[in-house]
XYZ file of C-alpha atoms in Angstrom:
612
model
C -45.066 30.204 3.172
C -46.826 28.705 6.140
C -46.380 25.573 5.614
C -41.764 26.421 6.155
C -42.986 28.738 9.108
C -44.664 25.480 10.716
C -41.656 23.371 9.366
C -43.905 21.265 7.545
C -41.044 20.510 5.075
C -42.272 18.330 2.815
C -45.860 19.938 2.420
C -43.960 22.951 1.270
C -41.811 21.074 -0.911
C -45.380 19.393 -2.611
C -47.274 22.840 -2.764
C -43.831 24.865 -4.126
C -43.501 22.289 -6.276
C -47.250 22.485 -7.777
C -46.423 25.995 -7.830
C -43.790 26.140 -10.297
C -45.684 23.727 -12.420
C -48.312 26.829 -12.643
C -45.957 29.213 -12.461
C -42.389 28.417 -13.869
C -41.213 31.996 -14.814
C -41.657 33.461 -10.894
C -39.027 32.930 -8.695
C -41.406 31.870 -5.345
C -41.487 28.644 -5.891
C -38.144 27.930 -7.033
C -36.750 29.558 -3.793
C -39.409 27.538 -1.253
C -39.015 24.313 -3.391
C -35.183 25.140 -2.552
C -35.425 25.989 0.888
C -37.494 22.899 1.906
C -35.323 20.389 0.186
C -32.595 22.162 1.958
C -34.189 21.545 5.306
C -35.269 18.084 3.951
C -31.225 17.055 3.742
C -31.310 17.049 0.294
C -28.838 19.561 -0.735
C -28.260 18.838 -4.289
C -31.537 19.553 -4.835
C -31.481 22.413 -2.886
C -29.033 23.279 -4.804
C -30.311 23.134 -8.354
C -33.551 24.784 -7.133
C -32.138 27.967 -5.480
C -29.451 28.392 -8.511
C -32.883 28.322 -10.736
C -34.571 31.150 -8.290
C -30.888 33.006 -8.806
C -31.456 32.798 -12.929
C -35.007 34.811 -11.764
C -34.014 36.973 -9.272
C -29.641 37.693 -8.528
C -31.105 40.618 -5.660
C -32.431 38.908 -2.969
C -30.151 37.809 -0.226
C -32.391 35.261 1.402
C -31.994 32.588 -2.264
C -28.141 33.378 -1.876
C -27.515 32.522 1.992
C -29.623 29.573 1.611
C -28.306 28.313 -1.409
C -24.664 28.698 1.136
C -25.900 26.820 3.555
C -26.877 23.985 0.746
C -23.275 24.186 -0.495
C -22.099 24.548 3.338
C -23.641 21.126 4.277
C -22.169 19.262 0.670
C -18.843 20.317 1.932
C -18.556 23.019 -0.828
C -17.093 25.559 1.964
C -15.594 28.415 -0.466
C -18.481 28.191 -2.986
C -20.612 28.466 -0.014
C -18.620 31.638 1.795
C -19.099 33.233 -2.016
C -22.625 33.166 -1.650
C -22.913 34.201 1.723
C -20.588 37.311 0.523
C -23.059 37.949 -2.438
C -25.952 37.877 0.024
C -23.827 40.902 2.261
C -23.269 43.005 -0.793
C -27.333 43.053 -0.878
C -27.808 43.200 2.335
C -24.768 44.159 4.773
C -27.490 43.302 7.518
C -28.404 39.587 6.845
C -28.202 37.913 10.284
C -28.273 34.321 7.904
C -25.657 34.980 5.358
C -23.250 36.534 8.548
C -23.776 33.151 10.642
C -23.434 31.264 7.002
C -20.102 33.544 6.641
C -18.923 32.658 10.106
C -19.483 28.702 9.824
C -17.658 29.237 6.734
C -14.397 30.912 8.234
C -14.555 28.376 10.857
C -14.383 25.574 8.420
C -11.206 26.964 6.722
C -8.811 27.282 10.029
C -8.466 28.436 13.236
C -6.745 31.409 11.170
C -9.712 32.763 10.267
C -11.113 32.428 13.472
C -11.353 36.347 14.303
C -13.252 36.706 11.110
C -15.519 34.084 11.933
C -16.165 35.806 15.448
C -17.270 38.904 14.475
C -19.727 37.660 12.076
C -21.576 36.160 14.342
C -21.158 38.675 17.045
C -22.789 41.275 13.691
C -25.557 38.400 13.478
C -26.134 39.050 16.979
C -26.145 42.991 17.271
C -29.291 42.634 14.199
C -31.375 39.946 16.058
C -30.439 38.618 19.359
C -33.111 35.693 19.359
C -30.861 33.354 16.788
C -30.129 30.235 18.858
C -28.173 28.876 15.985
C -25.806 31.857 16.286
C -25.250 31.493 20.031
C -24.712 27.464 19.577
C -22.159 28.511 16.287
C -20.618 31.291 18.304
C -19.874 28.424 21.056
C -18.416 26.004 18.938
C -16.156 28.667 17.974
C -14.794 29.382 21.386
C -14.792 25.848 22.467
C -11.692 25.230 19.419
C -9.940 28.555 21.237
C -10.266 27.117 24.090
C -12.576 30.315 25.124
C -14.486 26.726 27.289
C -16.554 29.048 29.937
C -17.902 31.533 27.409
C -18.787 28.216 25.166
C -20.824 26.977 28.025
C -22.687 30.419 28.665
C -23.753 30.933 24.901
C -24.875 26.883 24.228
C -26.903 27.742 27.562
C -28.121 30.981 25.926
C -28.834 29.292 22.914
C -30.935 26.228 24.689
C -32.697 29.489 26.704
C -34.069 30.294 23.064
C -34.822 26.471 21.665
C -34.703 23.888 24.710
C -35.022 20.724 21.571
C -31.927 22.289 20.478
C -29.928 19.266 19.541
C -26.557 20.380 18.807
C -26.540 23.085 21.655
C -26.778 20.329 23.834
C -23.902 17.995 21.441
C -21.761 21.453 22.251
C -22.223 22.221 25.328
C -21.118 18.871 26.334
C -18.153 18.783 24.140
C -16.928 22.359 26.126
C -18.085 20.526 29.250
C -16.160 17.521 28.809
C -12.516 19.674 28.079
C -13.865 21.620 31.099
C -13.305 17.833 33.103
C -16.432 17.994 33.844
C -17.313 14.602 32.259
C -20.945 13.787 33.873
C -22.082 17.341 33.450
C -21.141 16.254 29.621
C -22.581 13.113 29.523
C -25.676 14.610 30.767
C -25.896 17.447 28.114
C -24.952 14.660 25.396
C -28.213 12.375 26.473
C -29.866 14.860 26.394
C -29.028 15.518 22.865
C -29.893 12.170 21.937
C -32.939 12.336 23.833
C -33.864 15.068 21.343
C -32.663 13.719 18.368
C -32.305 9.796 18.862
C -31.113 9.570 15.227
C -28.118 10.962 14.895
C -25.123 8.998 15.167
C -22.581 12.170 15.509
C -24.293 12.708 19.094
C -23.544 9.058 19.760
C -20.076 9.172 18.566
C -20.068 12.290 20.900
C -21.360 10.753 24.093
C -18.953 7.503 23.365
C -15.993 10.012 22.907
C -16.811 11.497 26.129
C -17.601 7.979 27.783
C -14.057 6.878 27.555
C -12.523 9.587 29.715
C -14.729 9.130 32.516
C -12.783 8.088 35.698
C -14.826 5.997 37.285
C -16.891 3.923 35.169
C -15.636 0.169 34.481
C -14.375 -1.043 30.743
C -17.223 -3.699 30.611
C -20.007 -0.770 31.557
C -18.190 1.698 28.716
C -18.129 -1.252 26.089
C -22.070 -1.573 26.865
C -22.742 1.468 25.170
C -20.314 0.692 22.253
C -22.471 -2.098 21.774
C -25.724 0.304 21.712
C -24.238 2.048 19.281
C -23.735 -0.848 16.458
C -27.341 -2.222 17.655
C -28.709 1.486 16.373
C -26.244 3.065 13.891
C -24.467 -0.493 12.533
C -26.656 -3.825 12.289
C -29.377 -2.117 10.356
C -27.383 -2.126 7.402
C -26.369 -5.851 7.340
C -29.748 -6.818 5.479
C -28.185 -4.516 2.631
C -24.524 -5.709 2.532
C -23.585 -6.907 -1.115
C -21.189 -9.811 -1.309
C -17.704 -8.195 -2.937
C -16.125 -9.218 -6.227
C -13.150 -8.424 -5.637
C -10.521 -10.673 -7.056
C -8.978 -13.465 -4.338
C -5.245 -13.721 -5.028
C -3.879 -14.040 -1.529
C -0.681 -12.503 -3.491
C -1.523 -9.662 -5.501
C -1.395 -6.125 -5.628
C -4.140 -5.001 -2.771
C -5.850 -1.580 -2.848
C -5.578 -0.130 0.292
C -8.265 2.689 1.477
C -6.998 5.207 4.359
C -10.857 7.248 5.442
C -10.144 10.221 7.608
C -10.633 14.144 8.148
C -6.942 14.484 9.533
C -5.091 14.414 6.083
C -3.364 17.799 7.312
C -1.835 19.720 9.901
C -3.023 17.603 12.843
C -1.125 15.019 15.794
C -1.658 11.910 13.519
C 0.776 12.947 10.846
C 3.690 12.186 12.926
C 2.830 8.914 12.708
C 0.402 8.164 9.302
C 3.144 10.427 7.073
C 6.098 7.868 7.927
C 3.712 4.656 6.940
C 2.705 6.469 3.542
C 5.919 7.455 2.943
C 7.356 4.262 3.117
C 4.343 1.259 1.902
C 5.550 -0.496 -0.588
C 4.396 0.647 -4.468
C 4.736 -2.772 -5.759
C 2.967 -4.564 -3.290
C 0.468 -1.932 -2.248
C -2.483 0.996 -4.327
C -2.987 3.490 -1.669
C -6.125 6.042 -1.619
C -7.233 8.588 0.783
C -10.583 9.208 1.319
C -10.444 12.587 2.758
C -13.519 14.219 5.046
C -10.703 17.590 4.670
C -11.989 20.731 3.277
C -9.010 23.051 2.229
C -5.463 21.899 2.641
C -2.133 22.753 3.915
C 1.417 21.645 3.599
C 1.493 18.418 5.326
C -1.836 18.165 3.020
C 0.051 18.963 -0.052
C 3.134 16.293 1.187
C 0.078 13.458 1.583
C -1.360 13.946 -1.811
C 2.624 13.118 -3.105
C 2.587 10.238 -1.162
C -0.587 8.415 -2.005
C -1.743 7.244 -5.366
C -5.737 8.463 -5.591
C -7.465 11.569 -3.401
C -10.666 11.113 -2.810
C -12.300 13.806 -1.156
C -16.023 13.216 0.903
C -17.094 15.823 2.251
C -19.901 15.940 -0.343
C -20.768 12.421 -0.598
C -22.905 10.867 1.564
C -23.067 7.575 3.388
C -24.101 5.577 0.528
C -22.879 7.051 -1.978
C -19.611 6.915 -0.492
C -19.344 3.665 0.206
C -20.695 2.824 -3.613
C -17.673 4.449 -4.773
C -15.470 2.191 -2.473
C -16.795 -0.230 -3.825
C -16.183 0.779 -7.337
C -12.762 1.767 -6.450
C -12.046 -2.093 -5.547
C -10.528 -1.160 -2.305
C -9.513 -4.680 -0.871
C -8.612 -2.970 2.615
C -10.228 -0.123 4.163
C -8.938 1.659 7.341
C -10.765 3.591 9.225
C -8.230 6.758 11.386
C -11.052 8.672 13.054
C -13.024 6.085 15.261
C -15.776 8.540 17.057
C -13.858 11.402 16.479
C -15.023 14.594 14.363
C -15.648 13.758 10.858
C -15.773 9.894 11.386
C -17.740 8.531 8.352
C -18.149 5.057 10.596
C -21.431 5.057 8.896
C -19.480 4.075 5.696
C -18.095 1.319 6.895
C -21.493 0.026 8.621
C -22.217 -0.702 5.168
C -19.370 -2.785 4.210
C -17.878 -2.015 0.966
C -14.629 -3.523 1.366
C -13.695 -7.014 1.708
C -11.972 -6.406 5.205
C -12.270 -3.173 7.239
C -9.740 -2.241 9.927
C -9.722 0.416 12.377
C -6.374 1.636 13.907
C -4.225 5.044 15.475
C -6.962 8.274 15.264
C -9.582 6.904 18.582
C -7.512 4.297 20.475
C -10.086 2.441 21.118
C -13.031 0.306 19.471
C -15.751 1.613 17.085
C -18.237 -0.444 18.434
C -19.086 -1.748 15.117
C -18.931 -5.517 14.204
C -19.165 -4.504 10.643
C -15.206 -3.587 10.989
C -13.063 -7.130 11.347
C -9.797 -5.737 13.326
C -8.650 -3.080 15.771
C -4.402 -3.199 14.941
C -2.830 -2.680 18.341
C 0.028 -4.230 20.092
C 0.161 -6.471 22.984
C 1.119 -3.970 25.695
C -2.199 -1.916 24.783
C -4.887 -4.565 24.731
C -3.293 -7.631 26.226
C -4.607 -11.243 25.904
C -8.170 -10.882 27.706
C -9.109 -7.740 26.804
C -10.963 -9.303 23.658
C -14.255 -9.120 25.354
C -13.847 -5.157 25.186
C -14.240 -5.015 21.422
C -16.453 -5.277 18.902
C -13.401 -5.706 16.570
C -11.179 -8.829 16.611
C -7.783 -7.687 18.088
C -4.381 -7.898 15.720
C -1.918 -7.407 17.301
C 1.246 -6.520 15.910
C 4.975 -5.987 17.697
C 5.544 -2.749 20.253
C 4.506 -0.469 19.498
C 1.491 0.058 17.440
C 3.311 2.920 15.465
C 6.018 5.318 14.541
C 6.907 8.754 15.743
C 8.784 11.117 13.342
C 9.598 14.344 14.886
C 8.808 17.625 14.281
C 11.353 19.603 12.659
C 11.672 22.575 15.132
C 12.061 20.463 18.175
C 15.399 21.336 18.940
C 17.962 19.675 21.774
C 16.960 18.416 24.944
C 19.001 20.696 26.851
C 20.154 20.069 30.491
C 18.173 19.017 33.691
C 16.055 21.666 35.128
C 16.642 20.779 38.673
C 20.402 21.124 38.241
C 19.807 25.066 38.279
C 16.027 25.343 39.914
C 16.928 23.182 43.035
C 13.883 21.609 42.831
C 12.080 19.144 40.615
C 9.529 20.215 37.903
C 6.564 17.664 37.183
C 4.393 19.082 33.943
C 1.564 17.424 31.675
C 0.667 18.560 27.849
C -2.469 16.760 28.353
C -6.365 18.204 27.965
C -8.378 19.131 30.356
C -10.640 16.154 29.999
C -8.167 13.875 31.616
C -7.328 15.778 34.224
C -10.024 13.939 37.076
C -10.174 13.922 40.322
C -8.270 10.662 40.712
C -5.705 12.641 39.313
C -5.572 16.050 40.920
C -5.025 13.828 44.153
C -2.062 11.984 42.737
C -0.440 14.465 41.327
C -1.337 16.508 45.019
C 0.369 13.702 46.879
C 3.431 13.750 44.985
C 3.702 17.182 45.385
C 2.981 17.158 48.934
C 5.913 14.062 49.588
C 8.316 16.774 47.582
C 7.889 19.931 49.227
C 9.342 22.644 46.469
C 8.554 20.730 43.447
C 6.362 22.103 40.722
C 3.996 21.301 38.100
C 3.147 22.506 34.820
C -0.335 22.044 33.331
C 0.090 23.358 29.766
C -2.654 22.698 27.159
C -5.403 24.949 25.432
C -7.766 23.691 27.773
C -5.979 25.875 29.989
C -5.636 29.287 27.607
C -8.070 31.422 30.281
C -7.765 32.847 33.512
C -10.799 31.196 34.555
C -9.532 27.814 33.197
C -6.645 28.167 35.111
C -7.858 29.556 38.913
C -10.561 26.210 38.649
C -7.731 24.267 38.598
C -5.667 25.733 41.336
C -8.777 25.214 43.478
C -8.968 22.116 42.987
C -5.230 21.229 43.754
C -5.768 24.017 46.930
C -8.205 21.222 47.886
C -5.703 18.502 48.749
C -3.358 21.607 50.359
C -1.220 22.489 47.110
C -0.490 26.301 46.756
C -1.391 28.193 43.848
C 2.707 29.122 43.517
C 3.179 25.985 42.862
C 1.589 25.624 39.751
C 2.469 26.787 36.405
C -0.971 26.720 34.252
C -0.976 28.363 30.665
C -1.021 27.470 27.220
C 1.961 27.658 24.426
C 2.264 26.020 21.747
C 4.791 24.465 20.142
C 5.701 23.202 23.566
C 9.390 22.410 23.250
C 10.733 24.780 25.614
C 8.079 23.682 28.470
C 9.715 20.338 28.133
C 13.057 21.616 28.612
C 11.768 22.887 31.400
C 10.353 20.206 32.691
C 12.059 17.427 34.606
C 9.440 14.008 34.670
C 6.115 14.391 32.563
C 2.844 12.627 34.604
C 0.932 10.651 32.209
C -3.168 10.841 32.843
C -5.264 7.630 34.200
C -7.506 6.333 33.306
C -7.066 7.723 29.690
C -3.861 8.122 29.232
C -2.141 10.799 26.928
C -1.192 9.852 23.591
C 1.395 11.923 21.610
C 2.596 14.323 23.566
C 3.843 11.107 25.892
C 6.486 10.470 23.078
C 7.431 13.720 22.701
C 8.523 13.706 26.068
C 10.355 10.750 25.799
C 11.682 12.567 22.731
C 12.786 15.816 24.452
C 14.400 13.637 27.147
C 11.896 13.687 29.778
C 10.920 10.537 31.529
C 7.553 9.539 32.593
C 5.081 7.881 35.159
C 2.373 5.967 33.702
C -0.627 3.916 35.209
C -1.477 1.257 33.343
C -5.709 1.057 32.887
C -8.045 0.146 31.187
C -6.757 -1.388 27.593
C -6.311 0.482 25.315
C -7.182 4.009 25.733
C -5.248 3.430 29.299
C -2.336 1.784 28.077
C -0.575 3.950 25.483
C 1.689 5.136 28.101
C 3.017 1.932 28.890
C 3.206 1.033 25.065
C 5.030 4.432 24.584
C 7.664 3.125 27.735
C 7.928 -0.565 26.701
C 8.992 0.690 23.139
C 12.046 2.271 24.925
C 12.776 -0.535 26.942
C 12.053 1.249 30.529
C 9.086 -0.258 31.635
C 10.315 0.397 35.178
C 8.302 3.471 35.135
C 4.702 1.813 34.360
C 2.617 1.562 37.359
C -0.121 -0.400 38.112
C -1.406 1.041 40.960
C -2.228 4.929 42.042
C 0.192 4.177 45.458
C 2.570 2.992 43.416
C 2.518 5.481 40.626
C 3.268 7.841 43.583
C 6.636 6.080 44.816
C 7.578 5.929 41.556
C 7.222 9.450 40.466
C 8.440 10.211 44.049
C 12.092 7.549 43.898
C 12.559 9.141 40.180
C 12.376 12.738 41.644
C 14.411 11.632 44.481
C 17.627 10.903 42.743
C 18.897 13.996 40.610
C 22.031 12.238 39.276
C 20.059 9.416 37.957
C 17.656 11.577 36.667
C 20.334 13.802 35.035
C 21.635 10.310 33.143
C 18.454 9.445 32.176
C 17.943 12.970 30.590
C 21.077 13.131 28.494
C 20.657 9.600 27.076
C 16.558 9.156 26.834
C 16.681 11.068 23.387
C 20.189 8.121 21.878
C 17.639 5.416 23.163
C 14.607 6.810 21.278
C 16.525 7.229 18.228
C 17.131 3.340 18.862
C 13.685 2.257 19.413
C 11.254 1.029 17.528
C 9.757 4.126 17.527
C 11.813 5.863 15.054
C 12.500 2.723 12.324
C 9.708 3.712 10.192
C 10.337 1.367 7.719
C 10.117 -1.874 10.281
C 6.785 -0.403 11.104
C 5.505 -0.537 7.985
C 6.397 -3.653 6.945
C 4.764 -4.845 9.948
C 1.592 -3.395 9.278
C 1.881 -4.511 5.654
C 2.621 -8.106 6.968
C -0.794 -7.423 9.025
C -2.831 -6.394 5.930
C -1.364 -9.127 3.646
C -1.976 -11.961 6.270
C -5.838 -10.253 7.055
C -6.390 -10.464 3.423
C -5.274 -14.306 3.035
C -7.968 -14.628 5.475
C -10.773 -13.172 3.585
C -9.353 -15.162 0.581
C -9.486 -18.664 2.379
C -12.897 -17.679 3.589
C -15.653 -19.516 1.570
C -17.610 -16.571 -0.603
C -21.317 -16.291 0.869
C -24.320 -17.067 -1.784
């Protein structure tokens, strides 16, 4: 029909649907009436149109791969991969259902990436004009960590569509773990330039915004505030007043919204709180953007009362059924990260909203009344950095409970080596240029020592010569550097002597694991908070001796820890005793702080007058 060719949506919705008024036993309209709701957004309809043209016609594999990409985009992943499969059985050759297949395959794991490759690769041996295939393919690589091939296909793809949106949201997402963070930015505005709507580009750009190492904290909370001008105030004019019942002393429902209830870095510290909140006091539910499960999935749903899974629902309708739920705290995990439904909470359907552990830093939105952090991440005159009033709570803003194949910390390196090994878990992204020349001078005041740059960012031969060049640039030899990927990392960090922590964004998680496996290390305190987890991670163990505050003296300190082996040998065989010790491991004192948080946040709401 012309009117799809011209993607003149909703004409061809109007005409199909005049069509099937005439016409209600042929199948054409039912499958364009389908097909432009689907390109309209409105997937459920989609939906029951395209299962109608099905009921009139079960051999054509266009109505099936369409009606997969309806159930794709309602989160319906294996219904959807069915369809797409039904639309190969007709037609082994259908360049949509084998891109539909591939999203699909994506969607369920990284374990199914291989699958996922080669139908896309199949979609592009049939037709290699498909932009959409190029910018899937991409995304694909970019989670590998495949990052220069990612770049070369979102170019390819923006060679066949230059409005393409999210070729330009991906290219600057492979960009940005390339390090190259204003080559990022500048694909990112240029996918908002394209499609000034979307609030997932945003999130992107923001995302990318607070890795950049030279930009001030007052410049990056600027656009933070863009982004609730565009994507949060316009909802205020629709917020309901809540109902909900004001006993400063009750039995509070507590809402936990994320796409991370799985395998993924926040469960060593979001399992321990579940495991231990307090039944009587507290109703948890998990609003869950996760489509399939796993085993740390399966140990979530046996920790928390109601699962509530999203992926269908949308904004609205989402937060209706918060409300109806009679959630008295909501907590938002994701921040701008993947899956975020911040667009939920823009609408306010809880009494308080809180935002805490999966960004590190604020959502932007004044919709959301606290950002739960500690003292050492966002200390007293950092407020004007937030959109979010700052609760703080005692050192540190979390728990750590380790993973179960960790093993012992083993002995020094340098004992054996003879020389001191530096290393860094930590993504490409934060790896600037303020850091290369740190880390440079260190190695150049400690002729011998070595670093290791392990991280996924790092999985390619490419990857890994970039980086040597640009430590050859301040004079450090390629020898000198040990630049791979494994995963799990535990034997890296037996090998490794002092960890370097990243500035301006510091590392998160793999910082305690260090401190874990017994290695010590150097921190620069930035900008709060993203730029202070490393000294929240150090002040939690009670050495803060090893927080700098300035790039000099981040040097001498890495350099005077180096410097004395037998000290550093002490450190190593006691650091894991005094983690064990630290507030890092008493899970249960955590949560009872964060439960004294929620309790006092709601006495607040309670004692606050209810508007007319």
């Amino acid at each position: 029909m012309k009117f799809l060719a011209s993607q003149e949506y909703s004409n061809a919705e109007s005409a199909a649907r005049r069509f099937i008024e005439l016409y209600p036993d042929e199948v054409f309209g039912w499958k364009i009436a389908g097909a432009a709701c689907f390109y309209l957004g409105r997937y459920q309809e989609a939906r029951d149109f395209l299962l109608k043209a099905v009921a009139f016609n079960s051999r054509d594999p266009e109505i099936f791969s369409t009606l997969g990409n309806a159930l794709f985009y309602q989160g319906r992943i294996k219904d959807a991969l069915r369809c797409f499969e039904r639309s190969l059985e007709i037609d082994a050759d259908h360049s949509p259902a084998l891109n539909g297949k591939g999203l699909c395959l994506m969607g369920l794991g990284l374990d199914r990436a291989e699958e996922a490759r080669k139908c896309f690769e199949r979609a592009l041996k049939f037709n290699q004009s498909q932009p959409e295939v190029y910018c899937n393919l991409g995304a694909l690589l970019s989670q590998l960590g495949q990052l220069d091939e990612a770049v070369d296909l979102q170019k390819k793809s923006l060679e066949l569509n230059p409005t393409y949106a999210e070729a330009y949201s991906n290219l600057g997402h492979a960009l940005q773990d390339l390090g190259r963070v204003d080559d990022a930015l500048d694909a990112l505005e240029k996918a908002t330039q394209v499609n000034p709507h979307s609030a997932v580009i945003f999130s992107n750009r923001l995302y990318a915004l607070n890795y950049h190492p030279d930009k001030t904290a007052e410049d990056i909370f600027k656009s933070y505030q863009e982004f609730d001008r565009l994507f949060g105030l316009p909802h205020r004019a629709s917020w309901i007043p809540h109902t909900n019942d004001r006993d400063p002393d009750r039995r509070l429902r507590i809402g936990y919204v994320s796409a991370d209830f799985g395998s993924h870095v926040i469960g060593y510290h979001l399992e321990p709180l579940l495991a231990n909140h307090s039944r009587e006091q507290f109703e948890i539910t998990a609003y869950t953007e996760r489509v399939g499960s796993d085993g740390l999935t399966a140990r979530y749903r046996r920790l928390i009362d109601h699962w509530v899974p999203t992926k269908e629902l949308t904004d609205e309708v989402m937060a209706e059924r918060i409300r109806s739920d009679g959630i008295d705290i909501l907590i938002d995990l994701a921040g701008h990260t993947s899956g975020n439904r911040l667009g939920v909470f823009a609408r306010r359907p809880a009494p308080v909203a809180v935002t805490w552990m999966g960004y590190g830093y604020t959502t932007g939105l004044s919709a959301i009344d606290y950002f739960l952090t500690d003292a050492v991440m966002t200390p007293p005159g950092s407020e004007h950095l937030f959109a979010e009033q700052i609760w703080h709570v005692d050192c540190p803003v979390g728990t750590y409970r380790p993973a179960p194949d960790m093993g012992e910390v083993g002995p020094l390196p340098a004992l054996t080596n003879g020389t001191v090994t530096f290393g860094t878990l930590t993504r490409g992204i934060r790896i600037n240029h303020r850091v290369i020349r740190v880390w440079s001078d260190i190695l150049q005041r400690l002729p011998g020592s070595r670093l290791i740059v392990d991280n996924k960012s790092f999985v390619t031969e490419t990857a890994q010569a970039r980086l040597a060049e640009q430590f050859a640039a301040h004079g450090i030899e390629r020898e000198r550097l040990i630049i791979g990927y494994h995963s799990p990392p535990w034997d890296l960090l037996r090998s490794t002597d002092i960890s370097l922590d990243c500035f301006p964004h510091n590392s998160g998680t793999t910082l305690v694991e260090s401190l874990y496996m017994g290695v010590p290390f150097i921190t620069l305190a930035a900008r709060p908070s993203v730029g202070r987890s490393g000294s929240t991670a150090l002040i939690a163990v009670d050495h803060p001796e090893w927080i700098a505050t300035t790039e000099a003296e981040y040097v001498d300190k890495a350099i005077a820890l180096a410097s004395d082996i037998e000290r550093l040998a002490t450190i190593r065989a006691g650091l894991r005793a005094e983690f064990e010790a630290s507030p890092w491991r008493d899970e249960a004192g955590f949560t009872r702080r964060v439960e004294q948080a929620y309790r006092e946040m709601w006495r607040r709401w309670c004692a606050t007058p209810p508007k007319k």
